[in-house]
Short mmCIF file of C-alpha atoms in Angstrom, two decimals:
data_model
loop_
_atom_site.label_atom_id
_atom_site.label_comp_id
_atom_site.label_asym_id
_atom_site.label_seq_id
_atom_site.Cartn_x
_atom_site.Cartn_y
_atom_site.Cartn_z
CA MET C 683 -13.16 77.57 4.28
CA ASN C 684 -9.45 77.53 4.82
CA ALA C 685 -7.82 80.53 6.47
CA VAL C 686 -5.19 82.24 4.39
CA SER C 687 -2.04 83.30 6.16
CA GLN C 688 -0.38 86.38 4.76
CA THR C 689 3.16 87.29 5.62
CA GLY C 690 4.00 90.97 5.69
CA PRO C 691 7.36 92.44 4.83
CA SER C 692 10.07 91.26 7.21
CA ILE C 693 12.36 93.55 9.14
CA ARG C 694 15.98 93.03 8.14
CA PHE C 695 18.99 93.78 10.30
CA ARG C 696 22.51 94.09 8.98
CA GLY C 697 25.85 94.76 10.58
CA ARG C 698 27.68 97.59 8.90
CA SER C 699 31.09 99.11 9.59
CA PHE C 700 31.79 102.82 9.23
CA MET C 701 35.05 104.70 9.59
CA ALA C 702 35.05 107.28 12.37
CA LEU C 703 37.44 110.04 13.34
CA THR C 704 38.15 110.16 17.06
CA LEU C 705 38.86 113.40 18.88
CA VAL C 706 40.69 112.88 22.17
CA ALA C 707 39.64 115.31 24.89
CA ASP C 708 42.43 116.97 26.81
CA THR C 709 42.24 119.31 29.77
CA PRO C 710 42.06 122.17 30.38
CA LEU C 711 39.30 122.74 27.84
CA GLN C 712 40.03 126.30 26.72
CA PRO C 713 43.60 125.69 25.44
CA TRP C 714 42.32 122.57 23.67
CA LEU C 715 39.56 124.59 22.01
CA ALA C 716 42.05 127.28 20.97
CA ASP C 717 44.13 124.67 19.13
CA PHE C 718 40.98 123.14 17.68
CA ASP C 719 39.82 126.53 16.37
CA VAL C 720 43.13 126.98 14.56
CA TRP C 721 42.69 123.57 12.93
CA VAL C 722 39.14 124.37 11.80
CA GLN C 723 40.14 127.78 10.44
CA ARG C 724 42.94 126.25 8.39
CA SER C 725 40.87 123.24 7.27
CA PRO C 726 37.28 124.48 6.83
CA GLY C 727 34.77 121.71 6.28
CA PHE C 728 37.15 119.03 7.56
CA PHE C 729 34.52 117.53 9.88
CA THR C 730 31.54 118.07 7.58
CA GLY C 731 29.73 114.81 6.88
CA ARG C 732 32.20 112.74 8.91
CA THR C 733 31.44 110.27 11.68
CA VAL C 734 33.11 111.80 14.75
CA VAL C 735 33.59 110.21 18.18
CA LEU C 736 34.81 112.09 21.26
CA ASP C 737 37.11 110.10 23.56
CA PHE C 738 37.13 111.68 27.02
CA ALA C 739 40.00 109.42 28.12
CA ASP C 740 38.49 109.47 31.65
CA THR C 741 38.90 113.26 31.95
CA ALA C 742 35.19 114.03 32.49
CA GLN C 743 34.38 114.33 36.19
CA SER C 744 30.72 115.36 35.96
CA LYS C 745 27.75 115.47 33.63
CA ALA C 746 28.35 119.21 33.27
CA ASP C 747 31.82 118.46 31.87
CA VAL C 748 30.33 116.16 29.23
CA GLU C 749 27.63 118.68 28.31
CA ARG C 750 30.17 121.46 27.96
CA TRP C 751 32.42 119.48 25.63
CA ILE C 752 29.47 118.44 23.47
CA GLY C 753 28.13 122.00 23.37
CA GLU C 754 31.46 123.60 22.47
CA LEU C 755 32.01 121.16 19.61
CA ALA C 756 28.42 121.56 18.38
CA ALA C 757 28.94 125.34 18.30
CA ARG C 758 31.87 124.69 15.97
CA GLY C 759 29.84 122.53 13.62
CA VAL C 760 31.00 119.15 14.92
CA ARG C 761 28.11 116.77 15.48
CA LEU C 762 29.23 113.82 17.57
CA THR C 763 27.91 110.34 16.86
CA GLY C 764 29.36 108.67 19.92
CA LEU C 765 31.38 109.00 23.13
CA GLU C 766 34.20 106.92 24.58
CA GLY C 767 36.15 106.95 27.81
CA VAL C 768 33.32 108.31 29.95
CA ARG C 769 31.23 106.73 32.72
CA PRO C 770 27.71 105.87 31.51
CA SER C 771 26.30 107.53 34.63
CA LEU C 772 27.44 110.91 33.26
CA VAL C 773 25.53 110.47 29.98
CA ASP C 774 21.79 110.82 29.46
CA ALA C 775 19.45 110.06 26.55
CA SER C 776 19.91 113.52 25.01
CA MET C 777 23.63 112.89 24.45
CA PRO C 778 25.42 110.70 21.89
CA PRO C 779 25.68 107.07 23.03
CA VAL C 780 28.66 105.63 24.88
CA LEU C 781 30.46 103.24 22.52
CA ARG C 782 32.28 100.04 23.42
CA GLY C 783 34.84 97.91 21.63
CA GLY C 784 36.18 100.57 19.28
CA ARG C 785 39.29 99.71 17.29
CA ASP C 786 42.12 102.01 16.24
CA SER C 787 41.89 100.71 12.69
CA SER C 788 39.16 100.38 10.11
CA ILE C 789 38.21 98.13 7.26
CA PRO C 790 39.82 99.13 3.94
CA VAL C 791 38.17 102.07 2.20
CA ALA C 792 37.49 100.03 -0.90
CA GLU C 793 35.29 97.71 1.14
CA ALA C 794 33.74 100.28 3.44
CA ALA C 795 30.43 100.34 1.57
CA ALA C 796 29.90 96.58 1.74
CA ALA C 797 27.38 95.40 4.33
CA ALA C 798 28.00 92.17 6.22
CA GLU C 799 25.15 90.19 7.72
CA VAL C 800 26.05 89.09 11.24
CA ALA C 801 24.54 87.03 14.02
CA THR C 802 25.74 88.01 17.48
CA PRO C 803 28.88 90.11 17.03
CA ALA C 804 31.74 89.36 19.37
CA PRO C 805 33.33 92.39 21.04
CA ALA C 806 36.55 93.40 19.33
CA GLU C 807 39.69 94.04 21.31
CA PRO C 808 41.46 97.31 20.45
CA ARG C 809 44.46 96.51 18.29
CA LYS C 810 46.43 97.63 15.30
CA PRO C 811 46.08 95.66 12.09
CA ALA C 812 48.77 93.01 11.74
CA THR C 813 49.20 93.57 8.01
CA PRO C 814 48.81 97.08 6.59
CA VAL C 815 46.51 97.47 3.59
CA ASN C 816 48.15 100.11 1.42
CA MET C 817 46.50 102.25 -1.23
CA LEU C 818 48.08 103.19 -4.57
CA VAL C 819 46.47 105.96 -6.64
CA GLU C 820 47.78 106.77 -10.12
CA ARG C 821 46.00 110.04 -10.82
CA ARG C 822 45.77 113.64 -9.69
CA ILE C 823 43.69 114.31 -6.57
CA ARG C 824 41.67 117.41 -7.42
CA SER C 825 40.47 120.26 -5.24
CA GLY C 826 37.58 119.22 -3.01
CA GLN C 827 38.36 115.50 -3.24
CA SER C 828 39.13 113.49 -0.09
CA LEU C 829 41.04 110.22 0.02
CA MET C 830 41.19 108.06 3.16
CA CYS C 831 42.94 104.79 3.96
CA LEU C 832 43.17 104.09 7.68
CA GLU C 833 44.72 100.63 7.36
CA GLY C 834 48.05 101.56 5.80
CA ASP C 835 50.03 103.93 3.59
CA VAL C 836 48.74 106.06 0.75
CA THR C 837 50.93 106.44 -2.33
CA ILE C 838 49.90 108.93 -5.01
CA ILE C 839 51.58 109.04 -8.41
CA GLY C 840 50.37 112.48 -9.34
CA SER C 841 49.68 115.79 -7.64
CA VAL C 842 47.37 116.69 -4.77
CA GLY C 843 45.56 119.92 -5.61
CA ALA C 844 44.85 122.82 -3.27
CA GLY C 845 41.70 122.04 -1.28
CA ALA C 846 42.19 118.27 -1.60
CA GLU C 847 42.76 116.04 1.40
CA ILE C 848 44.67 112.82 2.06
CA ILE C 849 44.24 110.88 5.33
CA ALA C 850 46.34 107.78 5.95
CA GLY C 851 46.64 105.34 8.82
CA GLY C 852 50.34 105.12 7.99
CA SER C 853 52.61 107.20 5.77
CA ILE C 854 51.78 109.36 2.75
CA HIS C 855 53.91 109.36 -0.40
CA VAL C 856 53.17 111.93 -3.11
CA TYR C 857 55.16 111.68 -6.35
CA GLY C 858 54.14 115.13 -7.49
CA THR C 859 53.10 118.47 -6.00
CA LEU C 860 51.42 118.32 -2.58
CA ALA C 861 49.27 121.46 -2.43
CA GLY C 862 46.37 120.23 -0.28
CA ARG C 863 46.15 118.73 3.21
CA ALA C 864 48.11 115.61 4.18
CA ILE C 865 47.27 113.86 7.46
CA ALA C 866 49.38 110.79 8.25
CA GLY C 867 49.59 108.45 11.24
CA ALA C 868 45.84 108.28 11.94
CA THR C 869 46.31 104.61 12.93
CA PHE C 870 50.02 103.89 13.22
CA GLY C 871 50.95 107.15 14.94
CA ALA C 872 54.46 108.50 15.21
CA GLU C 873 56.03 105.77 13.08
CA SER C 874 54.35 107.35 10.04
CA GLN C 875 55.85 110.00 7.75
CA ILE C 876 54.98 112.22 4.78
CA PHE C 877 57.07 112.38 1.61
CA CYS C 878 56.50 114.55 -1.45
CA THR C 879 58.53 115.67 -4.45
CA ARG C 880 57.22 119.26 -4.36
CA LEU C 881 55.80 120.84 -1.19
CA GLU C 882 53.07 123.48 -1.48
CA ALA C 883 50.85 122.12 1.30
CA GLU C 884 48.02 123.88 3.13
CA LEU C 885 48.39 121.60 6.14
CA LEU C 886 50.70 118.77 7.22
CA ALA C 887 49.99 116.47 10.16
CA VAL C 888 51.59 113.33 11.56
CA ASP C 889 50.18 111.59 14.64
CA GLY C 890 47.97 114.60 15.40
CA ILE C 891 50.85 117.11 15.37
CA TYR C 892 50.37 119.59 12.56
CA ARG C 893 51.61 122.69 10.78
CA THR C 894 49.53 124.99 8.62
CA ALA C 895 50.82 126.80 5.53
CA GLU C 896 51.75 129.86 7.60
CA ASP C 897 53.97 127.73 9.86
CA ILE C 898 55.92 126.02 7.06
CA ASP C 899 59.34 127.51 6.44
CA ASP C 900 59.64 129.09 2.99
CA ALA C 901 62.92 127.20 2.58
CA PHE C 902 60.89 124.01 2.07
CA ARG C 903 58.43 125.45 -0.45
CA GLY C 904 58.72 123.90 -3.89
CA LYS C 905 61.21 121.31 -2.62
CA ALA C 906 61.17 117.55 -2.12
CA VAL C 907 60.48 117.14 1.57
CA ARG C 908 60.24 114.52 4.31
CA VAL C 909 57.98 115.17 7.33
CA TRP C 910 58.00 113.20 10.59
CA THR C 911 57.60 113.63 14.36
CA ALA C 912 60.15 113.54 17.16
CA ASP C 913 59.77 114.71 20.76
CA ASP C 914 56.15 115.72 20.10
CA THR C 915 57.31 118.14 17.39
CA LEU C 916 56.70 118.04 13.66
CA ARG C 917 60.07 117.87 11.87
CA MET C 918 60.83 118.65 8.23
CA ALA C 919 63.86 118.09 6.02
CA ALA C 920 64.60 118.59 2.34
CA LEU C 921 65.34 115.42 0.38
#
C-alpha cells in the first residue's frame, strides 16, 4: 500500500512598504511636550490610525528616558510602532522595536497598497528621491478626508474643506479655498512652500514649523497667500 503524502497550507511571506510619520525627540522633554500638546489640540485625530516612529536622535541616555517618552506619547493617544536613534541596550521587549535603514521618503501613495514579494532585502541608505513624484487632484477635498504624497508636490484644483488634511513631501498648491490643514515639506524640508488662492486654513506647516488659525494674521484671511520658512520661522505673504 503506497503512502500518501499530503501537503498542508504553506506559510507565505511578503515584503510590504508602509508610510510612517517620524517624530523627532528634542530635549528638554517638557517644552517639547508643550508644543506637541498645542499641535494635538489644533489638529485632533491627526495621529489616529497612522504609523508613527519616534526618532530619539541619540538624545536618550537611559532606559528610563525611553520609557518616559513612550509613556508621555501613549498618554496623548500616540501609539508608536518603532524607534530610531536609540541604543538597542536601552530597549526591552515591552517597547516598540528599534528600526534600521529608514528612508526620508516613501513609495508613491497610489502604489502604497501594492505588496512586493522579496527575497533577502538589501538595507536602504537614507536618501531623498532623485525625481519627485507629484500628485494632481482635480476635485474638492472634503471635511474628514486626508491626502498624502510624501514623494513630491501636491496640486489641488479645487478647495480643501475645513477638517480636511493635505500632507506633502514637497510643496502644496491649492487653486481654491484652503480651509483645512496643509502640511508641506515632510520630505524635502525647508525648500517646500504652500500656495493657495484663498486662505482660510486651520493649520499651516512647512518643514515642521507651523501656525494654527489663531496665529494667522487676519490680513491674510481670504487672500491669495504664499507660505514658506526662513530662519526657522514660518513666513507669509499675499500674492
